[in-house]
PDB file of C-alpha atoms and ligand atoms in Angstrom:
ATOM      1  CA  UNK U   1       0.068  -0.091   0.068  1.00 42.00           C
ATOM      2  CA  UNK U   2       2.810   2.363   0.871  1.00 43.00           C
ATOM      3  CA  UNK U   3       4.217   2.051  -2.567  1.00 45.00           C
ATOM      4  CA  UNK U   4       0.893   2.674  -4.231  1.00 47.00           C
ATOM      5  CA  UNK U   5       0.471   5.973  -2.353  1.00 49.00           C
ATOM      6  CA  UNK U   6       4.112   6.922  -3.539  1.00 48.00           C
ATOM      7  CA  UNK U   7       3.290   6.484  -7.142  1.00 49.00           C
ATOM      8  CA  UNK U   8       0.004   8.473  -6.667  1.00 50.00           C
ATOM      9  CA  UNK U   9       2.002  11.531  -6.266  1.00 52.00           C
ATOM     10  CA  UNK U  10       2.916  11.361 -10.044  1.00 61.00           C
ATOM     11  CA  UNK U  11      -0.483  10.913 -11.257  1.00 82.00           C
ATOM     12  CA  UNK U  12      -3.642  13.219 -10.698  1.00 92.00           C
ATOM     13  CA  UNK U  13      -5.320  10.608  -8.607  1.00 96.00           C
ATOM     14  CA  UNK U  14      -8.364  11.732  -6.402  1.00 98.00           C
ATOM     15  CA  UNK U  15      -8.477   9.919  -3.044  1.00 98.00           C
ATOM     16  CA  UNK U  16     -11.160  10.134  -0.635  1.00 98.00           C
ATOM     17  CA  UNK U  17     -10.343   8.417   2.829  1.00 98.00           C
ATOM     18  CA  UNK U  18     -12.795   7.508   5.565  1.00 98.00           C
ATOM     19  CA  UNK U  19     -14.696  10.839   4.893  1.00 98.00           C
ATOM     20  CA  UNK U  20     -17.342  11.555   7.274  1.00 98.00           C
ATOM     21  CA  UNK U  21     -19.313  14.838   6.910  1.00 98.00           C
ATOM     22  CA  UNK U  22     -21.962  16.571   9.008  1.00 98.00           C
ATOM     23  CA  UNK U  23     -24.349  19.218   7.773  1.00 97.00           C
ATOM     24  CA  UNK U  24     -26.058  21.397  10.718  1.00 94.00           C
ATOM     25  CA  UNK U  25     -25.400  18.442  13.137  1.00 94.00           C
ATOM     26  CA  UNK U  26     -26.610  15.597  11.035  1.00 97.00           C
ATOM     27  CA  UNK U  27     -24.328  13.121   9.608  1.00 98.00           C
ATOM     28  CA  UNK U  28     -24.560  12.845   5.987  1.00 98.00           C
ATOM     29  CA  UNK U  29     -21.404  10.936   4.881  1.00 98.00           C
ATOM     30  CA  UNK U  30     -20.580   8.124   7.095  1.00 98.00           C
ATOM     31  CA  UNK U  31     -17.253   6.929   5.963  1.00 98.00           C
ATOM     32  CA  UNK U  32     -16.426   7.264   2.169  1.00 98.00           C
ATOM     33  CA  UNK U  33     -13.435   5.512   0.700  1.00 98.00           C
ATOM     34  CA  UNK U  34     -12.886   6.061  -3.076  1.00 98.00           C
ATOM     35  CA  UNK U  35     -10.022   6.370  -5.475  1.00 97.00           C
ATOM     36  CA  UNK U  36     -10.457   7.857  -9.034  1.00 97.00           C
ATOM     37  CA  UNK U  37      -7.269   7.742 -11.064  1.00 94.00           C
ATOM     38  CA  UNK U  38      -6.745  10.136 -13.860  1.00 92.00           C
ATOM     39  CA  UNK U  39      -7.788   8.473 -17.053  1.00 94.00           C
ATOM     40  CA  UNK U  40     -10.577   6.481 -15.512  1.00 96.00           C
ATOM     41  CA  UNK U  41     -14.337   6.940 -15.324  1.00 97.00           C
ATOM     42  CA  UNK U  42     -15.958   5.835 -12.044  1.00 98.00           C
ATOM     43  CA  UNK U  43     -19.851   6.254 -11.577  1.00 97.00           C
ATOM     44  CA  UNK U  44     -21.708   6.850  -8.429  1.00 97.00           C
ATOM     45  CA  UNK U  45     -25.206   6.011  -8.416  1.00 95.00           C
ATOM     46  CA  UNK U  46     -27.728   6.009  -5.580  1.00 93.00           C
ATOM     47  CA  UNK U  47     -31.231   7.054  -4.283  1.00 92.00           C
ATOM     48  CA  UNK U  48     -32.059  10.803  -3.611  1.00 93.00           C
ATOM     49  CA  UNK U  49     -30.626  12.154  -0.600  1.00 95.00           C
ATOM     50  CA  UNK U  50     -27.920   9.494  -0.253  1.00 96.00           C
ATOM     51  CA  UNK U  51     -25.175  12.132  -0.113  1.00 97.00           C
ATOM     52  CA  UNK U  52     -23.810  12.105  -3.788  1.00 97.00           C
ATOM     53  CA  UNK U  53     -23.874  15.868  -4.116  1.00 96.00           C
ATOM     54  CA  UNK U  54     -22.613  16.348  -0.659  1.00 98.00           C
ATOM     55  CA  UNK U  55     -19.500  14.267  -1.437  1.00 98.00           C
ATOM     56  CA  UNK U  56     -18.945  16.334  -4.742  1.00 98.00           C
ATOM     57  CA  UNK U  57     -19.253  19.532  -2.893  1.00 97.00           C
ATOM     58  CA  UNK U  58     -16.978  18.378  -0.094  1.00 98.00           C
ATOM     59  CA  UNK U  59     -14.275  17.198  -2.529  1.00 98.00           C
ATOM     60  CA  UNK U  60     -14.363  20.695  -4.265  1.00 97.00           C
ATOM     61  CA  UNK U  61     -14.139  22.455  -0.801  1.00 96.00           C
ATOM     62  CA  UNK U  62     -17.587  24.184  -0.710  1.00 95.00           C
ATOM     63  CA  UNK U  63     -18.322  25.886   2.496  1.00 95.00           C
ATOM     64  CA  UNK U  64     -21.110  24.957   4.851  1.00 95.00           C
ATOM     65  CA  UNK U  65     -19.946  21.247   5.610  1.00 97.00           C
ATOM     66  CA  UNK U  66     -18.267  19.963   8.678  1.00 97.00           C
ATOM     67  CA  UNK U  67     -15.733  17.261   7.949  1.00 98.00           C
ATOM     68  CA  UNK U  68     -15.629  15.102  11.165  1.00 98.00           C
ATOM     69  CA  UNK U  69     -13.212  12.422   9.885  1.00 98.00           C
ATOM     70  CA  UNK U  70     -11.153  11.367   6.998  1.00 98.00           C
ATOM     71  CA  UNK U  71      -9.749  13.435   4.206  1.00 98.00           C
ATOM     72  CA  UNK U  72      -9.600  14.092   0.340  1.00 98.00           C
ATOM     73  CA  UNK U  73      -6.300  13.722  -1.345  1.00 97.00           C
ATOM     74  CA  UNK U  74      -5.394  14.971  -4.854  1.00 97.00           C
ATOM     75  CA  UNK U  75      -1.958  13.991  -6.420  1.00 95.00           C
ATOM     76  CA  UNK U  76      -1.041  12.370  -3.172  1.00 94.00           C
ATOM     77  CA  UNK U  77      -1.432  15.483  -1.092  1.00 95.00           C
ATOM     78  CA  UNK U  78      -4.299  16.370   1.192  1.00 97.00           C
ATOM     79  CA  UNK U  79      -6.402  19.308  -0.135  1.00 97.00           C
ATOM     80  CA  UNK U  80      -8.577  19.700   3.047  1.00 97.00           C
ATOM     81  CA  UNK U  81      -6.959  23.134   3.755  1.00 97.00           C
ATOM     82  CA  UNK U  82      -7.332  24.597   0.184  1.00 97.00           C
ATOM     83  CA  UNK U  83     -10.128  26.777  -0.978  1.00 96.00           C
ATOM     84  CA  UNK U  84     -12.162  25.803  -4.012  1.00 95.00           C
ATOM     85  CA  UNK U  85     -10.301  27.956  -6.314  1.00 94.00           C
ATOM     86  CA  UNK U  86      -6.918  26.458  -5.183  1.00 95.00           C
ATOM     87  CA  UNK U  87      -8.447  23.103  -5.778  1.00 96.00           C
ATOM     88  CA  UNK U  88      -9.449  24.137  -9.237  1.00 96.00           C
ATOM     89  CA  UNK U  89      -5.914  25.410  -9.948  1.00 95.00           C
ATOM     90  CA  UNK U  90      -4.706  22.037  -8.959  1.00 96.00           C
ATOM     91  CA  UNK U  91      -6.795  20.347 -11.704  1.00 96.00           C
ATOM     92  CA  UNK U  92     -10.188  19.616 -10.065  1.00 97.00           C
ATOM     93  CA  UNK U  93     -13.436  20.500 -11.639  1.00 96.00           C
ATOM     94  CA  UNK U  94     -16.990  20.321 -10.624  1.00 96.00           C
ATOM     95  CA  UNK U  95     -20.008  20.346 -12.896  1.00 94.00           C
ATOM     96  CA  UNK U  96     -23.005  21.357 -10.604  1.00 90.00           C
ATOM     97  CA  UNK U  97     -26.101  19.438 -10.421  1.00 88.00           C
ATOM     98  CA  UNK U  98     -27.828  23.006 -10.208  1.00 89.00           C
ATOM     99  CA  UNK U  99     -25.797  25.567 -12.272  1.00 91.00           C
ATOM    100  CA  UNK U 100     -26.425  29.165 -11.089  1.00 91.00           C
ATOM    101  CA  UNK U 101     -27.104  32.066 -13.120  1.00 93.00           C
ATOM    102  CA  UNK U 102     -24.597  34.881 -13.285  1.00 94.00           C
ATOM    103  CA  UNK U 103     -26.582  37.972 -14.692  1.00 92.00           C
ATOM    104  CA  UNK U 104     -24.337  40.684 -16.266  1.00 94.00           C
ATOM    105  CA  UNK U 105     -21.508  38.151 -17.099  1.00 95.00           C
ATOM    106  CA  UNK U 106     -21.307  36.671 -20.510  1.00 95.00           C
ATOM    107  CA  UNK U 107     -20.427  33.138 -20.999  1.00 95.00           C
ATOM    108  CA  UNK U 108     -17.306  34.017 -22.882  1.00 94.00           C
ATOM    109  CA  UNK U 109     -16.112  36.431 -20.351  1.00 93.00           C
ATOM    110  CA  UNK U 110     -16.897  34.259 -17.673  1.00 94.00           C
ATOM    111  CA  UNK U 111     -15.006  31.183 -19.356  1.00 95.00           C
ATOM    112  CA  UNK U 112     -11.987  33.557 -20.022  1.00 93.00           C
ATOM    113  CA  UNK U 113     -11.801  34.772 -16.350  1.00 92.00           C
ATOM    114  CA  UNK U 114     -12.144  31.140 -15.308  1.00 93.00           C
ATOM    115  CA  UNK U 115      -9.464  30.062 -17.635  1.00 94.00           C
ATOM    116  CA  UNK U 116      -6.991  32.817 -16.484  1.00 92.00           C
ATOM    117  CA  UNK U 117      -7.741  32.162 -12.901  1.00 92.00           C
ATOM    118  CA  UNK U 118      -7.435  28.353 -13.060  1.00 93.00           C
ATOM    119  CA  UNK U 119      -4.439  28.357 -15.436  1.00 90.00           C
ATOM    120  CA  UNK U 120      -2.701  31.484 -13.960  1.00 86.00           C
ATOM    121  CA  UNK U 121      -2.248  32.515 -17.598  1.00 79.00           C
ATOM    122  CA  UNK U 122      -3.226  35.868 -19.227  1.00 81.00           C
ATOM    123  CA  UNK U 123      -4.451  34.491 -22.524  1.00 84.00           C
ATOM    124  CA  UNK U 124      -5.356  37.334 -25.071  1.00 88.00           C
ATOM    125  CA  UNK U 125      -8.916  37.810 -26.020  1.00 88.00           C
ATOM    126  CA  UNK U 126      -8.221  36.387 -29.650  1.00 91.00           C
ATOM    127  CA  UNK U 127      -6.288  33.406 -28.628  1.00 91.00           C
ATOM    128  CA  UNK U 128      -8.950  32.702 -25.926  1.00 93.00           C
ATOM    129  CA  UNK U 129     -11.749  32.874 -28.604  1.00 93.00           C
ATOM    130  CA  UNK U 130     -10.055  30.563 -31.012  1.00 94.00           C
ATOM    131  CA  UNK U 131      -9.554  28.044 -28.186  1.00 93.00           C
ATOM    132  CA  UNK U 132     -13.183  28.192 -27.147  1.00 94.00           C
ATOM    133  CA  UNK U 133     -14.429  28.202 -30.673  1.00 95.00           C
ATOM    134  CA  UNK U 134     -12.657  24.709 -31.162  1.00 94.00           C
ATOM    135  CA  UNK U 135     -14.340  23.313 -27.986  1.00 93.00           C
ATOM    136  CA  UNK U 136     -17.775  24.749 -29.000  1.00 93.00           C
ATOM    137  CA  UNK U 137     -17.549  23.040 -32.420  1.00 90.00           C
ATOM    138  CA  UNK U 138     -16.505  19.761 -30.876  1.00 85.00           C
ATOM    139  CA  UNK U 139     -19.611  20.092 -28.396  1.00 85.00           C
ATOM    140  CA  UNK U 140     -21.960  21.454 -30.806  1.00 84.00           C
ATOM    141  CA  UNK U 141     -22.473  24.666 -28.722  1.00 89.00           C
ATOM    142  CA  UNK U 142     -23.928  27.642 -30.758  1.00 89.00           C
ATOM    143  CA  UNK U 143     -22.362  30.903 -31.042  1.00 92.00           C
ATOM    144  CA  UNK U 144     -25.529  32.793 -29.743  1.00 92.00           C
ATOM    145  CA  UNK U 145     -25.216  30.934 -26.306  1.00 92.00           C
ATOM    146  CA  UNK U 146     -21.640  32.240 -25.505  1.00 94.00           C
ATOM    147  CA  UNK U 147     -22.688  35.885 -25.993  1.00 94.00           C
ATOM    148  CA  UNK U 148     -25.573  35.370 -23.333  1.00 95.00           C
ATOM    149  CA  UNK U 149     -25.335  36.003 -19.548  1.00 95.00           C
ATOM    150  CA  UNK U 150     -24.196  32.771 -17.939  1.00 95.00           C
ATOM    151  CA  UNK U 151     -27.201  30.325 -17.507  1.00 95.00           C
ATOM    152  CA  UNK U 152     -29.661  33.168 -17.407  1.00 94.00           C
ATOM    153  CA  UNK U 153     -32.745  32.070 -19.108  1.00 93.00           C
ATOM    154  CA  UNK U 154     -30.860  28.945 -20.300  1.00 92.00           C
ATOM    155  CA  UNK U 155     -33.031  25.880 -20.648  1.00 89.00           C
ATOM    156  CA  UNK U 156     -32.052  22.866 -18.313  1.00 86.00           C
ATOM    157  CA  UNK U 157     -30.101  21.205 -21.217  1.00 85.00           C
ATOM    158  CA  UNK U 158     -28.438  24.493 -22.240  1.00 89.00           C
ATOM    159  CA  UNK U 159     -27.081  25.010 -18.642  1.00 91.00           C
ATOM    160  CA  UNK U 160     -25.572  21.386 -18.739  1.00 90.00           C
ATOM    161  CA  UNK U 161     -24.034  22.017 -22.037  1.00 90.00           C
ATOM    162  CA  UNK U 162     -22.567  24.998 -20.788  1.00 92.00           C
ATOM    163  CA  UNK U 163     -21.101  23.202 -17.765  1.00 93.00           C
ATOM    164  CA  UNK U 164     -19.463  20.698 -20.304  1.00 93.00           C
ATOM    165  CA  UNK U 165     -18.058  23.780 -22.316  1.00 95.00           C
ATOM    166  CA  UNK U 166     -16.488  24.865 -19.087  1.00 95.00           C
ATOM    167  CA  UNK U 167     -15.090  21.467 -18.550  1.00 95.00           C
ATOM    168  CA  UNK U 168     -13.585  21.387 -22.045  1.00 95.00           C
ATOM    169  CA  UNK U 169     -12.037  24.805 -21.893  1.00 95.00           C
ATOM    170  CA  UNK U 170     -10.572  24.373 -18.523  1.00 95.00           C
ATOM    171  CA  UNK U 171      -9.133  20.784 -19.151  1.00 94.00           C
ATOM    172  CA  UNK U 172      -8.982  19.683 -15.611  1.00 96.00           C
ATOM    173  CA  UNK U 173      -7.279  16.333 -14.460  1.00 96.00           C
ATOM    174  CA  UNK U 174     -10.233  15.085 -12.504  1.00 97.00           C
ATOM    175  CA  UNK U 175     -13.780  16.182 -13.236  1.00 97.00           C
ATOM    176  CA  UNK U 176     -16.774  15.708 -11.124  1.00 97.00           C
ATOM    177  CA  UNK U 177     -20.089  15.629 -13.052  1.00 96.00           C
ATOM    178  CA  UNK U 178     -23.002  15.949 -10.750  1.00 95.00           C
ATOM    179  CA  UNK U 179     -25.894  14.704 -12.826  1.00 93.00           C
ATOM    180  CA  UNK U 180     -25.049  16.380 -16.029  1.00 91.00           C
ATOM    181  CA  UNK U 181     -27.320  13.985 -17.632  1.00 90.00           C
ATOM    182  CA  UNK U 182     -30.508  14.860 -15.982  1.00 87.00           C
ATOM    183  CA  UNK U 183     -32.933  17.074 -17.495  1.00 83.00           C
ATOM    184  CA  UNK U 184     -31.717  16.411 -21.090  1.00 87.00           C
ATOM    185  CA  UNK U 185     -33.685  15.286 -23.791  1.00 87.00           C
ATOM    186  CA  UNK U 186     -32.620  12.265 -26.021  1.00 89.00           C
ATOM    187  CA  UNK U 187     -30.600  14.230 -28.471  1.00 85.00           C
ATOM    188  CA  UNK U 188     -28.994  16.695 -25.976  1.00 85.00           C
ATOM    189  CA  UNK U 189     -28.118  13.650 -23.900  1.00 90.00           C
ATOM    190  CA  UNK U 190     -26.323  12.247 -26.816  1.00 89.00           C
ATOM    191  CA  UNK U 191     -24.521  15.524 -27.767  1.00 86.00           C
ATOM    192  CA  UNK U 192     -23.495  15.998 -23.949  1.00 88.00           C
ATOM    193  CA  UNK U 193     -22.281  12.245 -23.510  1.00 92.00           C
ATOM    194  CA  UNK U 194     -20.471  12.373 -26.816  1.00 90.00           C
ATOM    195  CA  UNK U 195     -18.833  15.503 -25.667  1.00 89.00           C
ATOM    196  CA  UNK U 196     -17.695  14.135 -22.395  1.00 92.00           C
ATOM    197  CA  UNK U 197     -16.666  10.944 -24.240  1.00 92.00           C
ATOM    198  CA  UNK U 198     -14.480  13.020 -26.503  1.00 91.00           C
ATOM    199  CA  UNK U 199     -12.612  14.600 -23.471  1.00 92.00           C
ATOM    200  CA  UNK U 200     -12.130  11.486 -21.593  1.00 93.00           C
ATOM    201  CA  UNK U 201      -8.718   9.977 -22.244  1.00 91.00           C
ATOM    202  CA  UNK U 202      -5.396   9.510 -20.262  1.00 93.00           C
ATOM    203  CA  UNK U 203      -5.314  13.031 -19.105  1.00 93.00           C
ATOM    204  CA  UNK U 204      -8.983  13.128 -17.677  1.00 95.00           C
ATOM    205  CA  UNK U 205     -10.380  11.124 -14.877  1.00 96.00           C
ATOM    206  CA  UNK U 206     -14.138  11.571 -14.264  1.00 97.00           C
ATOM    207  CA  UNK U 207     -16.422  11.035 -11.385  1.00 98.00           C
ATOM    208  CA  UNK U 208     -19.857  10.682 -12.965  1.00 97.00           C
ATOM    209  CA  UNK U 209     -22.737  10.881 -10.585  1.00 97.00           C
ATOM    210  CA  UNK U 210     -26.065   9.776 -12.201  1.00 93.00           C
ATOM    211  CA  UNK U 211     -29.380   8.381 -11.560  1.00 88.00           C
ATOM    212  CA  UNK U 212     -29.673   6.693 -14.963  1.00 85.00           C
ATOM    213  CA  UNK U 213     -28.185   3.949 -16.851  1.00 85.00           C
ATOM    214  CA  UNK U 214     -28.902   5.742 -19.904  1.00 88.00           C
ATOM    215  CA  UNK U 215     -25.635   7.869 -19.864  1.00 91.00           C
ATOM    216  CA  UNK U 216     -23.546   4.794 -19.335  1.00 91.00           C
ATOM    217  CA  UNK U 217     -24.561   3.676 -22.832  1.00 90.00           C
ATOM    218  CA  UNK U 218     -22.503   6.401 -24.148  1.00 92.00           C
ATOM    219  CA  UNK U 219     -19.713   6.506 -21.403  1.00 93.00           C
ATOM    220  CA  UNK U 220     -18.644   3.056 -20.203  1.00 93.00           C
ATOM    221  CA  UNK U 221     -17.466   3.580 -16.693  1.00 96.00           C
ATOM    222  CA  UNK U 222     -14.459   1.621 -15.282  1.00 96.00           C
ATOM    223  CA  UNK U 223     -16.255   1.253 -11.985  1.00 97.00           C
ATOM    224  CA  UNK U 224     -19.701   1.971 -10.602  1.00 97.00           C
ATOM    225  CA  UNK U 225     -20.248   2.641  -6.976  1.00 97.00           C
ATOM    226  CA  UNK U 226     -23.786   2.581  -5.266  1.00 96.00           C
ATOM    227  CA  UNK U 227     -24.057   5.109  -2.586  1.00 96.00           C
ATOM    228  CA  UNK U 228     -26.833   4.661  -0.052  1.00 95.00           C
ATOM    229  CA  UNK U 229     -27.436   6.441   3.235  1.00 94.00           C
ATOM    230  CA  UNK U 230     -23.949   8.182   3.278  1.00 97.00           C
ATOM    231  CA  UNK U 231     -21.924   4.877   2.358  1.00 96.00           C
ATOM    232  CA  UNK U 232     -20.702   3.243  -0.669  1.00 97.00           C
ATOM    233  CA  UNK U 233     -22.535  -0.070  -0.271  1.00 95.00           C
ATOM    234  CA  UNK U 234     -21.546  -1.710  -3.379  1.00 94.00           C
ATOM    235  CA  UNK U 235     -18.786  -1.374  -6.330  1.00 95.00           C
ATOM    236  CA  UNK U 236     -18.396  -3.118  -9.297  1.00 95.00           C
ATOM    237  CA  UNK U 237     -17.739  -3.064 -13.211  1.00 95.00           C
ATOM    238  CA  UNK U 238     -20.130  -1.546 -15.854  1.00 92.00           C
ATOM    239  CA  UNK U 239     -22.520  -4.528 -15.449  1.00 91.00           C
ATOM    240  CA  UNK U 240     -23.488  -3.261 -12.244  1.00 92.00           C
ATOM    241  CA  UNK U 241     -25.633  -0.741 -13.936  1.00 89.00           C
ATOM    242  CA  UNK U 242     -27.656  -3.314 -15.747  1.00 88.00           C
ATOM    243  CA  UNK U 243     -28.364  -4.941 -12.332  1.00 88.00           C
ATOM    244  CA  UNK U 244     -29.225  -1.802 -10.648  1.00 89.00           C
ATOM    245  CA  UNK U 245     -31.776  -1.159 -13.548  1.00 86.00           C
ATOM    246  CA  UNK U 246     -33.283  -4.593 -13.088  1.00 88.00           C
ATOM    247  CA  UNK U 247     -33.518  -4.702  -9.190  1.00 88.00           C
ATOM    248  CA  UNK U 248     -33.707  -0.990  -8.471  1.00 88.00           C
ATOM    249  CA  UNK U 249     -32.078   0.434  -5.238  1.00 88.00           C
ATOM    250  CA  UNK U 250     -34.615  -1.328  -3.011  1.00 88.00           C
ATOM    251  CA  UNK U 251     -33.692  -4.634  -4.530  1.00 88.00           C
ATOM    252  CA  UNK U 252     -29.958  -4.123  -3.721  1.00 86.00           C
ATOM    253  CA  UNK U 253     -30.656  -2.820  -0.406  1.00 87.00           C
ATOM    254  CA  UNK U 254     -32.669  -5.892   0.402  1.00 88.00           C
ATOM    255  CA  UNK U 255     -30.116  -8.240  -0.976  1.00 84.00           C
ATOM    256  CA  UNK U 256     -27.230  -6.630   0.970  1.00 84.00           C
ATOM    257  CA  UNK U 257     -29.424  -6.377   3.966  1.00 82.00           C
ATOM    258  CA  UNK U 258     -29.099  -2.670   4.601  1.00 76.00           C
ATOM    259  CA  UNK U 259     -31.402  -1.020   7.118  1.00 68.00           C
ATOM    260  CA  UNK U 260     -33.314   1.928   5.976  1.00 58.00           C
ATOM    261  CA  UNK U 261     -32.011   4.228   8.654  1.00 56.00           C
ATOM    262  CA  UNK U 262     -33.090   7.494   6.978  1.00 49.00           C
ATOM    263  CA  UNK U 263     -36.909   6.550   6.888  1.00 44.00           C
ATOM    264  CA  UNK U 264     -37.840   8.396   9.937  1.00 43.00           C
ATOM    265  CA  UNK U 265     -35.700  11.592   8.928  1.00 45.00           C
ATOM    266  CA  UNK U 266     -37.589  12.255   5.644  1.00 43.00           C
ATOM    267  CA  UNK U 267     -40.871  12.415   7.391  1.00 39.00           C
ATOM    268  CA  UNK U 268     -39.598  14.287  10.496  1.00 38.00           C
ATOM    269  CA  UNK U 269     -38.468  16.991   7.977  1.00 40.00           C
ATOM    270  CA  UNK U 270     -42.013  17.174   6.577  1.00 36.00           C
ATOM    271  CA  UNK U 271     -41.109  16.329   3.008  1.00 39.00           C
ATOM    272  CA  UNK U 272     -43.925  15.335   0.703  1.00 37.00           C
ATOM    273  CA  UNK U 273     -43.954  11.978  -0.965  1.00 35.00           C
TER     274      UNK U 273
HETATM  275  N1  ATP C 301     -27.081  22.553   3.421  1.00 89.82           N
HETATM  276  C1  ATP C 301     -27.863  21.346   3.819  1.00 89.82           C
HETATM  277  N2  ATP C 301     -28.545  21.706   4.854  1.00 89.82           N
HETATM  278  C2  ATP C 301     -29.486  20.698   5.213  1.00 89.82           C
HETATM  279  N3  ATP C 301     -29.431  19.414   4.805  1.00 89.82           N
HETATM  280  C3  ATP C 301     -28.514  19.212   3.799  1.00 89.82           C
HETATM  281  C4  ATP C 301     -27.673  20.178   3.250  1.00 89.82           C
HETATM  282  N4  ATP C 301     -27.040  19.719   2.287  1.00 89.82           N
HETATM  283  C5  ATP C 301     -27.363  18.427   2.147  1.00 89.82           C
HETATM  284  N5  ATP C 301     -28.446  18.088   3.076  1.00 89.82           N
HETATM  285  C6  ATP C 301     -29.043  16.693   3.336  1.00 89.82           C
HETATM  286  O1  ATP C 301     -28.095  15.785   3.077  1.00 89.82           O
HETATM  287  C7  ATP C 301     -28.707  14.750   2.319  1.00 89.82           C
HETATM  288  C8  ATP C 301     -27.860  14.289   1.154  1.00 89.82           C
HETATM  289  O2  ATP C 301     -28.115  15.420   0.338  1.00 89.82           O
HETATM  290  P1  ATP C 301     -27.371  15.321  -1.074  1.00 89.82           P
HETATM  291  O3  ATP C 301     -27.842  16.475  -1.963  1.00 89.82           O
HETATM  292  O4  ATP C 301     -25.961  15.047  -1.012  1.00 89.82           O
HETATM  293  O5  ATP C 301     -28.075  13.894  -1.731  1.00 89.82           O
HETATM  294  P2  ATP C 301     -28.000  13.502  -3.341  1.00 89.82           P
HETATM  295  O6  ATP C 301     -27.494  11.993  -3.213  1.00 89.82           O
HETATM  296  O7  ATP C 301     -27.100  14.264  -4.000  1.00 89.82           O
HETATM  297  O8  ATP C 301     -29.481  13.543  -3.784  1.00 89.82           O
HETATM  298  P3  ATP C 301     -30.097  13.730  -5.168  1.00 89.82           P
HETATM  299  O9  ATP C 301     -30.072  12.477  -5.920  1.00 89.82           O
HETATM  300  O10 ATP C 301     -31.449  13.978  -4.870  1.00 89.82           O
HETATM  301  O11 ATP C 301     -29.416  14.851  -5.924  1.00 89.82           O
HETATM  302  C9  ATP C 301     -30.104  15.091   2.082  1.00 89.82           C
HETATM  303  O12 ATP C 301     -30.961  14.556   3.150  1.00 89.82           O
HETATM  304  C10 ATP C 301     -29.982  16.684   2.312  1.00 89.82           C
HETATM  305  O13 ATP C 301     -31.283  17.045   2.672  1.00 89.82           O
HETATM  306 MG1   MG C 302     -27.628  15.439  -5.801  1.00 89.82          MG
END
């Protein structure tokens, strides 16, 4: 194991060790272990509220979470003390489940600022446009979209495409995609999945959070992890997606004999069913 950790320094591997996280006094992540090497695609699937976005946010360093145990390492170093922008500079990227609107800032200006901030490079407007244009052609993004304010009035599908354009422009080493496939129609799903597929290679590792097996028809993961109640309860190869589709999470839960710890929590919070 010591040897394995040494080699991790040379590759952009993302490693989550024994991570426990609380939000407002409630434990959401209950000990997560996960290793995503650069160049591999790992999918995380799991029911609503199981902690998938929490994991993504904590990896990226979003405030508002209390880490009570464990750590996140990238390139062999703990990144727990780094701010989100410093994590981005190191080569991490998160595509949000719910991308936010930035009124008054055009997509092209936003992307250029993000590029300069992440790469520490002052690229000229002309050189940046050329680079962005290449990525837009690859992903099938129309010119009109990048002139608009970030996500303002964008359809659900356009927002997701914009996240992938960001990914393409920023060229991170590990990208976490939080339900990038949700809300997409059949053609958009194909376009977005093909775009991600073109970016995947030896230089990019992906942690793909999804509810649906559909996107895995276009992007074959190296590993699939099933998350329930803040734990990874099952990991396997791509065939696991088919099993999940057939059995549902309930079937897997029963088979593994996992108690439904959170059944009471939901009703206590008054959530509608
Ligand atoms: N800021 C917060 N305040 C209160 N509860 C929170 C907060 N963030 C997350 N939670 C709770 O943590 C649990 C896990 O949420 P999370 O968003 O990580 O789930 P998820 O697996 O991404 O679900 P989904 O599939 O619906 O996106 C939920 O019960 C949620 O209500
Ligand atoms: Mg989520």
